[in-house]
Amino acid sequence: MLLLHLSMMDLVFFLDCKYVAIHMDKLLCGSLHFDKVVEGSLLNSLLSIKQGLNMFIIEDKGGAIAIMCASLFFLGTWPAVLTLLERRGRLPQHTYLDYSITNLLAAVLIALTFGQLGDAKHNMPNFFTQLSQDNWPSVMFAMAGGVVLSVGNLSTQYAWAYVGLSVTEVISSSMVVVIGTTLNYFLDNRINRAEILFTGVACFLVAVILGSAVHASNAADNEKKLSESTNTYKLGTDGGTERGKQVIDKDAPKDMENGASAECDTKAEAGTAEYLIELEERRSIKVFGSSTFIGLGIVFFSGVCFSLFSPAINLATNDQWHTLKDGVPHLVVYTAFFYFSISCFVVGIGLNILFLYRPMAGVPKSSFKAYLNDWEGRQWALLAGFLCGFGNGFQFMGGQAAGYAAADAVQALPLVSTFWGILLFGEYRKSSKKTYTLLVFMLLMFIAAVATLMASAGHRSTK
């Protein structure tokens, strides 16, 4: 009994020192019940703390713009990371499987922190509460958004190899704004200023045209470099590269980190024909001799997919089509993002396991065992998944506050991707003045489009 009394004393002392000092004698003597101590002191303390915490919801335009800027950086950086791995020779199937794991983990972390923090707000239940509610129509919209995003991301992974990181991101992102922003404007009950919003959409449309022109001009520059090259490589009849006798054997051991042969890593200057040839030898997706229209076709397909995922999340969180039963709260953005990421994960894992055994675009076959043993560059693929996951989550959080149409301003990610493309990959090095001129005008038009889209931000009431 003495030990019991002592343990109770210690616990009460920890919970409320002042209360213990006053009532210690009564507690030991049994004249004051322990549950009254807890109810009187601890319970009031915990209630006061809990009442001071509410679910983290962004409700002002300034906060929405700030979190969208963070989203912009994350969403513009993760494609550069995956492109780096592809250029080093890592199989895209291996990379995407790693990416999918941390992409889902980011959504789980957001749901368990922001979505479960503090008390629920009016008509905004916490994450765990919503999991048991009858909200399946909204859940299906969220999961449909995850499916189209996963297919779009998978498509761009191959498009980067064909048309380059910068142009891929510009065209696909601009299509998101042209199609997705228009849909979101009407779904959001026109809370954004139309005259400003659609001026930005028009700027993005011009950026698409300029992006296509940049790619065509840069492709012509590269073809000219290769045709004038005195290297032992030359363009084959099918557009691929044929090797001279001085080139090392095809089956020589590879440097898995750099993707190049360990015996012949010449590190040619970026922008030269030799650099382009060495890059083709290292990378996992072979693109020489491929039609320009193949690359652009993949880009435009991914753009259509990307255009639909944000409107799907909009429908999931705001139920504009009144699919929920009366009295059932709308999905909170964190819950919607969780279901969105679940479907994105399932599709990404399923398709890439299939592509291990039935690869596309000339990528070598692999196996699940080979994937598990491939640790070269895995940390970068996992980082890319986190960046994309948090980037998408922040975009949706900003969109719920300021309107999903304005949140599409994060499609300025090509500004970040172009920076990484030039800095890391030597894109547009030693190109013609025509290519440089088109590139500058494309980026300027893109900046103008983002500025006008941000300026159109509205405010969605959470009352």
Short mmCIF file of C-alpha atoms in Angstrom, two decimals:
data_model
loop_
_atom_site.label_atom_id
_atom_site.label_comp_id
_atom_site.label_asym_id
_atom_site.label_seq_id
_atom_site.Cartn_x
_atom_site.Cartn_y
_atom_site.Cartn_z
CA MET A 1 0.00 0.00 0.00
CA LEU A 2 2.84 2.33 0.81
CA LEU A 3 4.34 1.89 -2.64
CA LEU A 4 0.97 2.56 -4.17
CA HIS A 5 0.60 5.77 -2.19
CA LEU A 6 4.11 6.89 -3.14
CA SER A 7 3.61 6.28 -6.87
CA MET A 8 0.33 8.20 -6.72
CA MET A 9 2.09 11.04 -4.91
CA ASP A 10 4.79 11.26 -7.56
CA LEU A 11 2.30 11.26 -10.40
CA VAL A 12 0.11 13.95 -8.92
CA PHE A 13 3.17 16.04 -8.10
CA PHE A 14 4.26 15.83 -11.73
CA LEU A 15 0.83 16.86 -12.96
CA ASP A 16 0.25 19.83 -10.69
CA CYS A 17 2.79 20.89 -8.06
CA LYS A 18 0.58 23.49 -6.39
CA TYR A 19 -2.30 21.09 -6.02
CA VAL A 20 -0.06 18.46 -4.47
CA ALA A 21 1.29 20.88 -1.88
CA ILE A 22 -2.19 21.65 -0.65
CA HIS A 23 -3.76 18.18 -0.73
CA MET A 24 -0.95 15.73 -0.05
CA ASP A 25 -2.02 14.85 3.45
CA LYS A 26 -5.61 14.30 2.42
CA LEU A 27 -4.54 12.05 -0.42
CA LEU A 28 -2.41 9.83 1.83
CA CYS A 29 -5.12 9.59 4.42
CA GLY A 30 -7.68 8.52 1.88
CA SER A 31 -10.04 11.43 2.52
CA LEU A 32 -9.49 12.78 -1.00
CA HIS A 33 -9.93 10.44 -3.99
CA PHE A 34 -7.24 10.36 -6.66
CA ASP A 35 -9.73 10.73 -9.50
CA LYS A 36 -10.91 14.04 -8.02
CA VAL A 37 -7.35 15.29 -8.05
CA VAL A 38 -7.06 14.38 -11.71
CA GLU A 39 -10.43 15.84 -12.60
CA GLY A 40 -9.82 18.99 -10.65
CA SER A 41 -6.33 19.84 -11.79
CA LEU A 42 -5.02 17.69 -14.63
CA LEU A 43 -8.21 17.63 -16.67
CA ASN A 44 -8.61 21.39 -16.54
CA SER A 45 -4.99 21.85 -17.58
CA LEU A 46 -5.29 19.47 -20.50
CA LEU A 47 -8.53 21.04 -21.65
CA SER A 48 -7.02 24.49 -21.61
CA ILE A 49 -4.06 23.27 -23.68
CA LYS A 50 -6.25 21.46 -26.17
CA GLN A 51 -8.55 24.45 -26.55
CA GLY A 52 -5.50 26.51 -27.43
CA LEU A 53 -4.66 24.21 -30.35
CA ASN A 54 -6.68 23.93 -33.53
CA MET A 55 -6.12 22.01 -36.73
CA PHE A 56 -3.54 23.83 -38.84
CA ILE A 57 -5.50 25.45 -41.67
CA ILE A 58 -4.17 28.30 -43.83
CA GLU A 59 -6.86 30.96 -43.99
CA ASP A 60 -5.16 34.13 -45.26
CA LYS A 61 -3.80 35.09 -48.66
CA GLY A 62 -0.30 35.87 -47.35
CA GLY A 63 0.10 32.44 -45.79
CA ALA A 64 -1.23 30.79 -48.93
CA ILE A 65 1.28 32.60 -51.14
CA ALA A 66 4.15 31.74 -48.77
CA ILE A 67 3.37 28.03 -48.74
CA MET A 68 2.88 28.04 -52.52
CA CYS A 69 6.38 29.50 -52.90
CA ALA A 70 7.75 26.56 -50.88
CA SER A 71 5.72 24.23 -53.09
CA LEU A 72 7.19 25.91 -56.17
CA PHE A 73 10.75 25.17 -55.05
CA PHE A 74 10.03 21.54 -54.15
CA LEU A 75 8.06 20.79 -57.32
CA GLY A 76 10.73 22.41 -59.47
CA THR A 77 13.58 20.49 -57.87
CA TRP A 78 12.44 16.86 -57.76
CA PRO A 79 12.35 16.46 -61.59
CA ALA A 80 15.97 17.61 -61.71
CA VAL A 81 16.92 14.91 -59.21
CA LEU A 82 15.29 12.14 -61.24
CA THR A 83 16.81 13.51 -64.46
CA LEU A 84 20.24 13.41 -62.83
CA LEU A 85 19.81 9.72 -62.04
CA GLU A 86 18.59 8.87 -65.55
CA ARG A 87 21.58 10.65 -67.06
CA ARG A 88 23.87 8.60 -64.81
CA GLY A 89 22.38 5.41 -66.17
CA ARG A 90 20.04 4.35 -63.37
CA LEU A 91 16.99 2.57 -64.72
CA PRO A 92 13.87 4.76 -64.53
CA GLN A 93 11.84 1.83 -63.15
CA HIS A 94 14.18 1.53 -60.16
CA THR A 95 14.14 5.28 -59.58
CA TYR A 96 10.35 5.58 -59.75
CA LEU A 97 9.80 2.70 -57.34
CA ASP A 98 12.02 4.42 -54.76
CA TYR A 99 10.35 7.76 -55.44
CA SER A 100 6.86 6.29 -54.93
CA ILE A 101 7.69 5.08 -51.43
CA THR A 102 8.72 8.44 -49.99
CA ASN A 103 6.05 10.27 -51.98
CA LEU A 104 3.44 8.31 -50.03
CA LEU A 105 5.35 8.72 -46.78
CA ALA A 106 5.22 12.51 -47.19
CA ALA A 107 1.41 12.38 -47.39
CA VAL A 108 1.23 10.18 -44.27
CA LEU A 109 3.45 12.60 -42.34
CA ILE A 110 1.32 15.59 -43.39
CA ALA A 111 -1.88 13.79 -42.40
CA LEU A 112 -0.56 12.71 -38.99
CA THR A 113 0.85 16.16 -38.14
CA PHE A 114 -1.13 18.99 -39.77
CA GLY A 115 -4.25 16.84 -40.15
CA GLN A 116 -4.29 15.56 -36.58
CA LEU A 117 -2.91 18.57 -34.72
CA GLY A 118 -5.16 20.02 -32.04
CA ASP A 119 -8.94 20.28 -32.01
CA ALA A 120 -11.06 19.91 -35.11
CA LYS A 121 -12.66 23.04 -36.50
CA HIS A 122 -16.29 23.51 -37.42
CA ASN A 123 -17.09 21.09 -40.27
CA MET A 124 -13.39 20.14 -40.42
CA PRO A 125 -12.88 16.86 -38.55
CA ASN A 126 -9.42 15.57 -37.77
CA PHE A 127 -7.73 13.02 -40.03
CA PHE A 128 -8.57 9.90 -38.00
CA THR A 129 -12.19 11.00 -37.59
CA GLN A 130 -12.64 11.37 -41.33
CA LEU A 131 -11.29 7.90 -42.05
CA SER A 132 -14.45 6.36 -40.58
CA GLN A 133 -16.98 8.75 -42.17
CA ASP A 134 -19.21 7.99 -45.15
CA ASN A 135 -17.34 10.25 -47.56
CA TRP A 136 -16.51 7.80 -50.35
CA PRO A 137 -17.67 9.99 -53.28
CA SER A 138 -15.08 12.60 -52.29
CA VAL A 139 -12.50 9.89 -51.62
CA MET A 140 -12.97 8.59 -55.17
CA PHE A 141 -12.37 12.07 -56.61
CA ALA A 142 -9.15 12.33 -54.59
CA MET A 143 -7.99 8.89 -55.71
CA ALA A 144 -8.78 9.69 -59.35
CA GLY A 145 -6.52 12.72 -59.02
CA GLY A 146 -3.75 10.47 -57.75
CA VAL A 147 -4.12 8.13 -60.72
CA VAL A 148 -3.75 10.87 -63.36
CA LEU A 149 -0.84 12.45 -61.48
CA SER A 150 1.00 9.13 -61.29
CA VAL A 151 0.53 8.48 -65.02
CA GLY A 152 1.63 12.05 -65.78
CA ASN A 153 4.76 11.78 -63.63
CA LEU A 154 5.65 8.46 -65.23
CA SER A 155 5.24 9.97 -68.70
CA THR A 156 7.45 12.97 -67.96
CA GLN A 157 10.20 10.67 -66.71
CA TYR A 158 10.57 9.46 -70.30
CA ALA A 159 9.82 12.86 -71.86
CA TRP A 160 12.80 14.44 -70.07
CA ALA A 161 15.12 12.18 -72.02
CA TYR A 162 13.55 13.09 -75.37
CA VAL A 163 13.10 16.86 -75.15
CA GLY A 164 15.08 17.93 -72.08
CA LEU A 165 14.09 18.93 -68.56
CA SER A 166 13.38 22.61 -69.24
CA VAL A 167 11.09 22.27 -72.24
CA THR A 168 9.22 19.30 -70.76
CA GLU A 169 8.40 21.21 -67.60
CA VAL A 170 7.43 24.39 -69.45
CA ILE A 171 5.02 22.70 -71.84
CA SER A 172 3.38 20.35 -69.33
CA SER A 173 3.07 23.04 -66.66
CA SER A 174 1.65 25.55 -69.10
CA MET A 175 -0.97 23.02 -70.17
CA VAL A 176 -1.90 22.56 -66.51
CA VAL A 177 -2.57 26.27 -66.25
CA VAL A 178 -4.47 26.55 -69.53
CA ILE A 179 -6.75 23.56 -68.84
CA GLY A 180 -6.63 22.97 -65.09
CA THR A 181 -6.83 26.61 -64.02
CA THR A 182 -9.88 27.22 -66.19
CA LEU A 183 -11.62 24.22 -64.65
CA ASN A 184 -10.66 25.29 -61.12
CA TYR A 185 -11.90 28.85 -61.69
CA PHE A 186 -15.44 27.64 -62.31
CA LEU A 187 -15.27 24.95 -59.62
CA ASP A 188 -14.16 27.58 -57.08
CA ASN A 189 -17.30 29.62 -57.75
CA ARG A 190 -15.18 32.33 -59.41
CA ILE A 191 -13.46 33.55 -56.25
CA ASN A 192 -10.46 34.62 -58.33
CA ARG A 193 -10.39 37.83 -60.38
CA ALA A 194 -11.16 36.66 -63.90
CA GLU A 195 -9.59 39.57 -65.78
CA ILE A 196 -6.24 38.95 -64.07
CA LEU A 197 -6.47 35.16 -63.95
CA PHE A 198 -7.13 34.67 -67.64
CA THR A 199 -4.46 37.18 -68.61
CA GLY A 200 -2.06 34.84 -66.83
CA VAL A 201 -3.57 31.84 -68.62
CA ALA A 202 -2.97 33.56 -71.96
CA CYS A 203 0.67 34.14 -70.99
CA PHE A 204 1.06 30.46 -70.19
CA LEU A 205 -0.42 29.56 -73.56
CA VAL A 206 2.21 31.72 -75.27
CA ALA A 207 4.86 30.00 -73.12
CA VAL A 208 3.73 26.62 -74.51
CA ILE A 209 4.28 27.83 -78.08
CA LEU A 210 7.67 29.30 -77.22
CA GLY A 211 8.65 26.10 -75.38
CA SER A 212 7.97 24.05 -78.49
CA ALA A 213 10.02 26.50 -80.56
CA VAL A 214 12.92 26.32 -78.08
CA HIS A 215 12.99 22.54 -78.32
CA ALA A 216 12.89 22.54 -82.11
CA SER A 217 15.70 25.09 -82.32
CA ASN A 218 17.86 23.29 -79.75
CA ALA A 219 17.32 19.94 -81.49
CA ALA A 220 18.49 21.50 -84.76
CA ASP A 221 21.57 22.87 -82.97
CA ASN A 222 22.43 19.43 -81.58
CA GLU A 223 21.97 17.77 -84.95
CA LYS A 224 24.35 20.27 -86.50
CA LYS A 225 26.95 19.65 -83.78
CA LEU A 226 26.78 15.89 -84.30
CA SER A 227 26.99 16.13 -88.09
CA GLU A 228 30.12 18.28 -87.84
CA SER A 229 31.79 16.12 -85.20
CA THR A 230 35.16 14.54 -85.96
CA ASN A 231 34.72 12.09 -83.09
CA THR A 232 34.94 8.36 -83.74
CA TYR A 233 31.19 8.30 -83.18
CA LYS A 234 28.85 9.15 -86.01
CA LEU A 235 25.15 9.21 -86.60
CA GLY A 236 23.86 5.87 -87.84
CA THR A 237 21.32 5.35 -90.56
CA ASP A 238 18.60 4.92 -87.97
CA GLY A 239 19.61 8.12 -86.21
CA GLY A 240 21.47 6.30 -83.44
CA THR A 241 25.19 6.46 -82.83
CA GLU A 242 27.70 4.05 -84.33
CA ARG A 243 31.04 3.52 -82.64
CA GLY A 244 34.48 3.55 -84.12
CA LYS A 245 37.19 1.03 -83.32
CA GLN A 246 38.73 3.25 -80.66
CA VAL A 247 35.65 3.07 -78.51
CA ILE A 248 35.71 0.55 -75.69
CA ASP A 249 33.66 -2.57 -75.81
CA LYS A 250 29.96 -2.37 -75.14
CA ASP A 251 30.14 -4.94 -72.39
CA ALA A 252 32.93 -3.21 -70.44
CA PRO A 253 32.16 -2.72 -66.76
CA LYS A 254 30.06 0.30 -65.96
CA ASP A 255 30.47 2.88 -63.25
CA MET A 256 27.00 2.64 -61.66
CA GLU A 257 27.27 6.03 -60.00
CA ASN A 258 28.12 7.97 -63.14
CA GLY A 259 26.60 5.60 -65.66
CA ALA A 260 29.73 5.79 -67.83
CA SER A 261 32.33 3.20 -68.53
CA ALA A 262 34.94 3.15 -65.82
CA GLU A 263 37.71 2.96 -68.41
CA CYS A 264 36.67 5.90 -70.55
CA ASP A 265 35.22 8.82 -68.65
CA THR A 266 36.48 11.76 -70.70
CA LYS A 267 34.20 14.40 -69.20
CA ALA A 268 33.70 16.30 -72.46
CA GLU A 269 32.75 19.96 -72.28
CA ALA A 270 29.02 20.56 -71.96
CA GLY A 271 27.35 21.60 -75.17
CA THR A 272 29.81 19.86 -77.50
CA ALA A 273 29.06 16.95 -79.81
CA GLU A 274 31.33 14.74 -77.70
CA TYR A 275 29.34 15.65 -74.61
CA LEU A 276 26.06 14.71 -76.32
CA ILE A 277 27.52 11.39 -77.44
CA GLU A 278 28.91 10.55 -74.00
CA LEU A 279 25.57 11.47 -72.46
CA GLU A 280 23.82 9.09 -74.83
CA GLU A 281 26.19 6.31 -73.81
CA ARG A 282 25.64 6.88 -70.09
CA ARG A 283 21.91 7.44 -69.91
CA SER A 284 19.39 4.68 -69.44
CA ILE A 285 16.89 5.97 -72.05
CA LYS A 286 18.35 6.11 -75.56
CA VAL A 287 16.92 8.97 -77.63
CA PHE A 288 19.21 9.52 -80.62
CA GLY A 289 17.35 9.09 -83.88
CA SER A 290 13.93 9.44 -82.28
CA SER A 291 11.37 11.70 -83.85
CA THR A 292 10.80 15.08 -82.23
CA PHE A 293 7.10 14.36 -82.33
CA ILE A 294 7.51 11.32 -80.07
CA GLY A 295 8.98 13.45 -77.29
CA LEU A 296 6.47 16.26 -77.72
CA GLY A 297 3.62 13.75 -77.88
CA ILE A 298 4.64 12.31 -74.51
CA VAL A 299 4.91 15.83 -73.08
CA PHE A 300 1.45 16.85 -74.25
CA PHE A 301 -0.05 13.60 -72.92
CA SER A 302 1.51 14.22 -69.51
CA GLY A 303 0.23 17.80 -69.63
CA VAL A 304 -3.35 16.59 -70.04
CA CYS A 305 -2.90 14.22 -67.07
CA PHE A 306 -1.45 16.99 -64.89
CA SER A 307 -4.32 19.28 -65.83
CA LEU A 308 -6.87 17.00 -64.18
CA PHE A 309 -5.39 16.16 -60.78
CA SER A 310 -5.87 19.61 -59.19
CA PRO A 311 -9.58 19.89 -60.23
CA ALA A 312 -10.06 16.36 -58.82
CA ILE A 313 -8.70 17.45 -55.43
CA ASN A 314 -10.87 20.58 -55.65
CA LEU A 315 -13.98 18.40 -56.07
CA ALA A 316 -12.82 16.10 -53.27
CA THR A 317 -12.39 18.90 -50.73
CA ASN A 318 -15.30 21.19 -51.69
CA ASP A 319 -17.96 18.81 -53.08
CA GLN A 320 -19.23 21.26 -55.71
CA TRP A 321 -21.28 18.47 -57.31
CA HIS A 322 -23.04 17.65 -53.99
CA THR A 323 -22.17 13.97 -53.96
CA LEU A 324 -21.93 13.68 -50.15
CA LYS A 325 -24.90 12.84 -47.96
CA ASP A 326 -26.44 15.61 -45.87
CA GLY A 327 -24.50 16.27 -42.70
CA VAL A 328 -21.28 14.59 -43.87
CA PRO A 329 -18.39 17.09 -43.68
CA HIS A 330 -16.24 17.75 -46.74
CA LEU A 331 -12.85 16.07 -46.88
CA VAL A 332 -10.21 18.18 -45.17
CA VAL A 333 -7.32 18.84 -47.56
CA TYR A 334 -4.99 16.56 -45.53
CA THR A 335 -7.37 13.61 -45.75
CA ALA A 336 -7.92 14.20 -49.47
CA PHE A 337 -4.17 14.35 -50.04
CA PHE A 338 -3.72 11.08 -48.14
CA TYR A 339 -6.18 9.20 -50.38
CA PHE A 340 -4.73 10.97 -53.42
CA SER A 341 -1.25 9.71 -52.54
CA ILE A 342 -2.48 6.16 -51.86
CA SER A 343 -3.78 5.79 -55.42
CA CYS A 344 -0.70 7.53 -56.83
CA PHE A 345 1.45 5.00 -54.98
CA VAL A 346 -0.52 1.94 -56.13
CA VAL A 347 -0.47 2.98 -59.80
CA GLY A 348 3.20 3.97 -59.72
CA ILE A 349 4.31 0.75 -58.06
CA GLY A 350 2.14 -1.46 -60.27
CA LEU A 351 3.18 0.09 -63.59
CA ASN A 352 6.87 0.20 -62.77
CA ILE A 353 6.99 -3.42 -61.62
CA LEU A 354 5.43 -4.23 -64.99
CA PHE A 355 8.04 -2.07 -66.76
CA LEU A 356 10.81 -3.98 -64.99
CA TYR A 357 9.97 -6.97 -67.15
CA ARG A 358 8.42 -5.15 -70.15
CA PRO A 359 10.40 -1.91 -70.46
CA MET A 360 9.70 1.02 -72.80
CA ALA A 361 11.86 3.39 -74.87
CA GLY A 362 14.73 0.95 -75.26
CA VAL A 363 15.35 0.68 -71.52
CA PRO A 364 16.99 -2.64 -70.52
CA LYS A 365 14.96 -5.32 -68.77
CA SER A 366 15.33 -5.73 -65.06
CA SER A 367 13.73 -7.63 -62.18
CA PHE A 368 12.41 -6.93 -58.72
CA LYS A 369 15.47 -8.60 -57.20
CA ALA A 370 17.75 -6.36 -59.28
CA TYR A 371 15.79 -3.34 -58.07
CA LEU A 372 16.23 -4.35 -54.43
CA ASN A 373 19.98 -4.71 -54.96
CA ASP A 374 20.38 -1.40 -56.82
CA TRP A 375 21.51 1.05 -54.14
CA GLU A 376 23.39 3.42 -56.45
CA GLY A 377 21.58 6.75 -56.31
CA ARG A 378 18.72 5.40 -54.19
CA GLN A 379 19.08 8.21 -51.66
CA TRP A 380 18.44 10.77 -54.42
CA ALA A 381 15.34 8.96 -55.64
CA LEU A 382 13.98 8.83 -52.08
CA LEU A 383 14.70 12.55 -51.69
CA ALA A 384 12.81 13.28 -54.90
CA GLY A 385 9.74 11.48 -53.52
CA PHE A 386 9.78 13.61 -50.38
CA LEU A 387 10.18 16.82 -52.39
CA CYS A 388 7.29 15.98 -54.71
CA GLY A 389 5.07 14.80 -51.85
CA PHE A 390 5.51 17.91 -49.73
CA GLY A 391 5.32 20.11 -52.84
CA ASN A 392 1.92 18.69 -53.82
CA GLY A 393 0.67 18.84 -50.24
CA PHE A 394 1.64 22.49 -49.86
CA GLN A 395 0.02 23.31 -53.20
CA PHE A 396 -3.28 21.84 -52.05
CA MET A 397 -3.07 23.62 -48.69
CA GLY A 398 -2.55 26.94 -50.47
CA GLY A 399 -5.28 26.18 -52.98
CA GLN A 400 -7.84 25.47 -50.28
CA ALA A 401 -7.20 28.95 -48.86
CA ALA A 402 -6.72 31.13 -51.94
CA GLY A 403 -8.46 29.11 -54.64
CA TYR A 404 -7.06 26.21 -56.62
CA ALA A 405 -6.92 28.36 -59.76
CA ALA A 406 -4.43 30.72 -58.11
CA ALA A 407 -2.55 27.78 -56.59
CA ASP A 408 -1.73 26.65 -60.12
CA ALA A 409 0.86 29.43 -59.99
CA VAL A 410 3.18 26.75 -58.57
CA GLN A 411 3.36 25.57 -62.15
CA ALA A 412 6.16 28.13 -62.32
CA LEU A 413 8.27 25.11 -61.43
CA PRO A 414 9.93 25.23 -64.91
CA LEU A 415 11.73 28.35 -63.73
CA VAL A 416 13.35 26.21 -61.04
CA SER A 417 13.79 23.22 -63.34
CA THR A 418 15.41 25.35 -66.05
CA PHE A 419 17.86 26.69 -63.48
CA TRP A 420 18.80 23.13 -62.47
CA GLY A 421 18.89 22.05 -66.12
CA ILE A 422 21.39 24.73 -67.03
CA LEU A 423 23.42 24.41 -63.82
CA LEU A 424 23.59 20.60 -63.56
CA PHE A 425 23.07 19.28 -67.08
CA GLY A 426 24.54 21.91 -69.38
CA GLU A 427 21.28 22.33 -71.29
CA TYR A 428 21.52 24.95 -74.07
CA ARG A 429 25.32 25.22 -73.78
CA LYS A 430 26.87 26.31 -77.08
CA SER A 431 23.45 26.67 -78.70
CA SER A 432 22.61 29.21 -81.38
CA LYS A 433 21.54 32.80 -80.76
CA LYS A 434 18.09 31.88 -82.01
CA THR A 435 17.74 29.24 -79.27
CA TYR A 436 18.97 31.65 -76.59
CA THR A 437 16.56 34.36 -77.76
CA LEU A 438 13.59 32.00 -77.72
CA LEU A 439 14.62 30.68 -74.29
CA VAL A 440 14.77 34.17 -72.80
CA PHE A 441 11.38 35.14 -74.20
CA MET A 442 9.89 31.86 -72.97
CA LEU A 443 11.12 32.45 -69.41
CA LEU A 444 10.03 36.10 -69.39
CA MET A 445 6.57 35.13 -70.54
CA PHE A 446 6.52 32.47 -67.86
CA ILE A 447 7.45 34.94 -65.13
CA ALA A 448 4.72 37.34 -66.29
CA ALA A 449 2.19 34.49 -66.27
CA VAL A 450 3.06 33.46 -62.71
CA ALA A 451 2.91 37.04 -61.42
CA THR A 452 -0.56 37.61 -62.85
CA LEU A 453 -1.81 34.27 -61.55
CA MET A 454 -0.59 35.08 -58.02
CA ALA A 455 -2.26 38.50 -58.27
CA SER A 456 -5.61 36.83 -58.98
CA ALA A 457 -5.63 34.97 -55.65
CA GLY A 458 -8.94 35.10 -53.81
CA HIS A 459 -10.08 33.93 -50.39
CA ARG A 460 -12.14 30.89 -49.50
CA SER A 461 -14.04 31.20 -46.24
CA THR A 462 -13.73 28.33 -43.76
CA LYS A 463 -16.76 29.41 -41.75
#
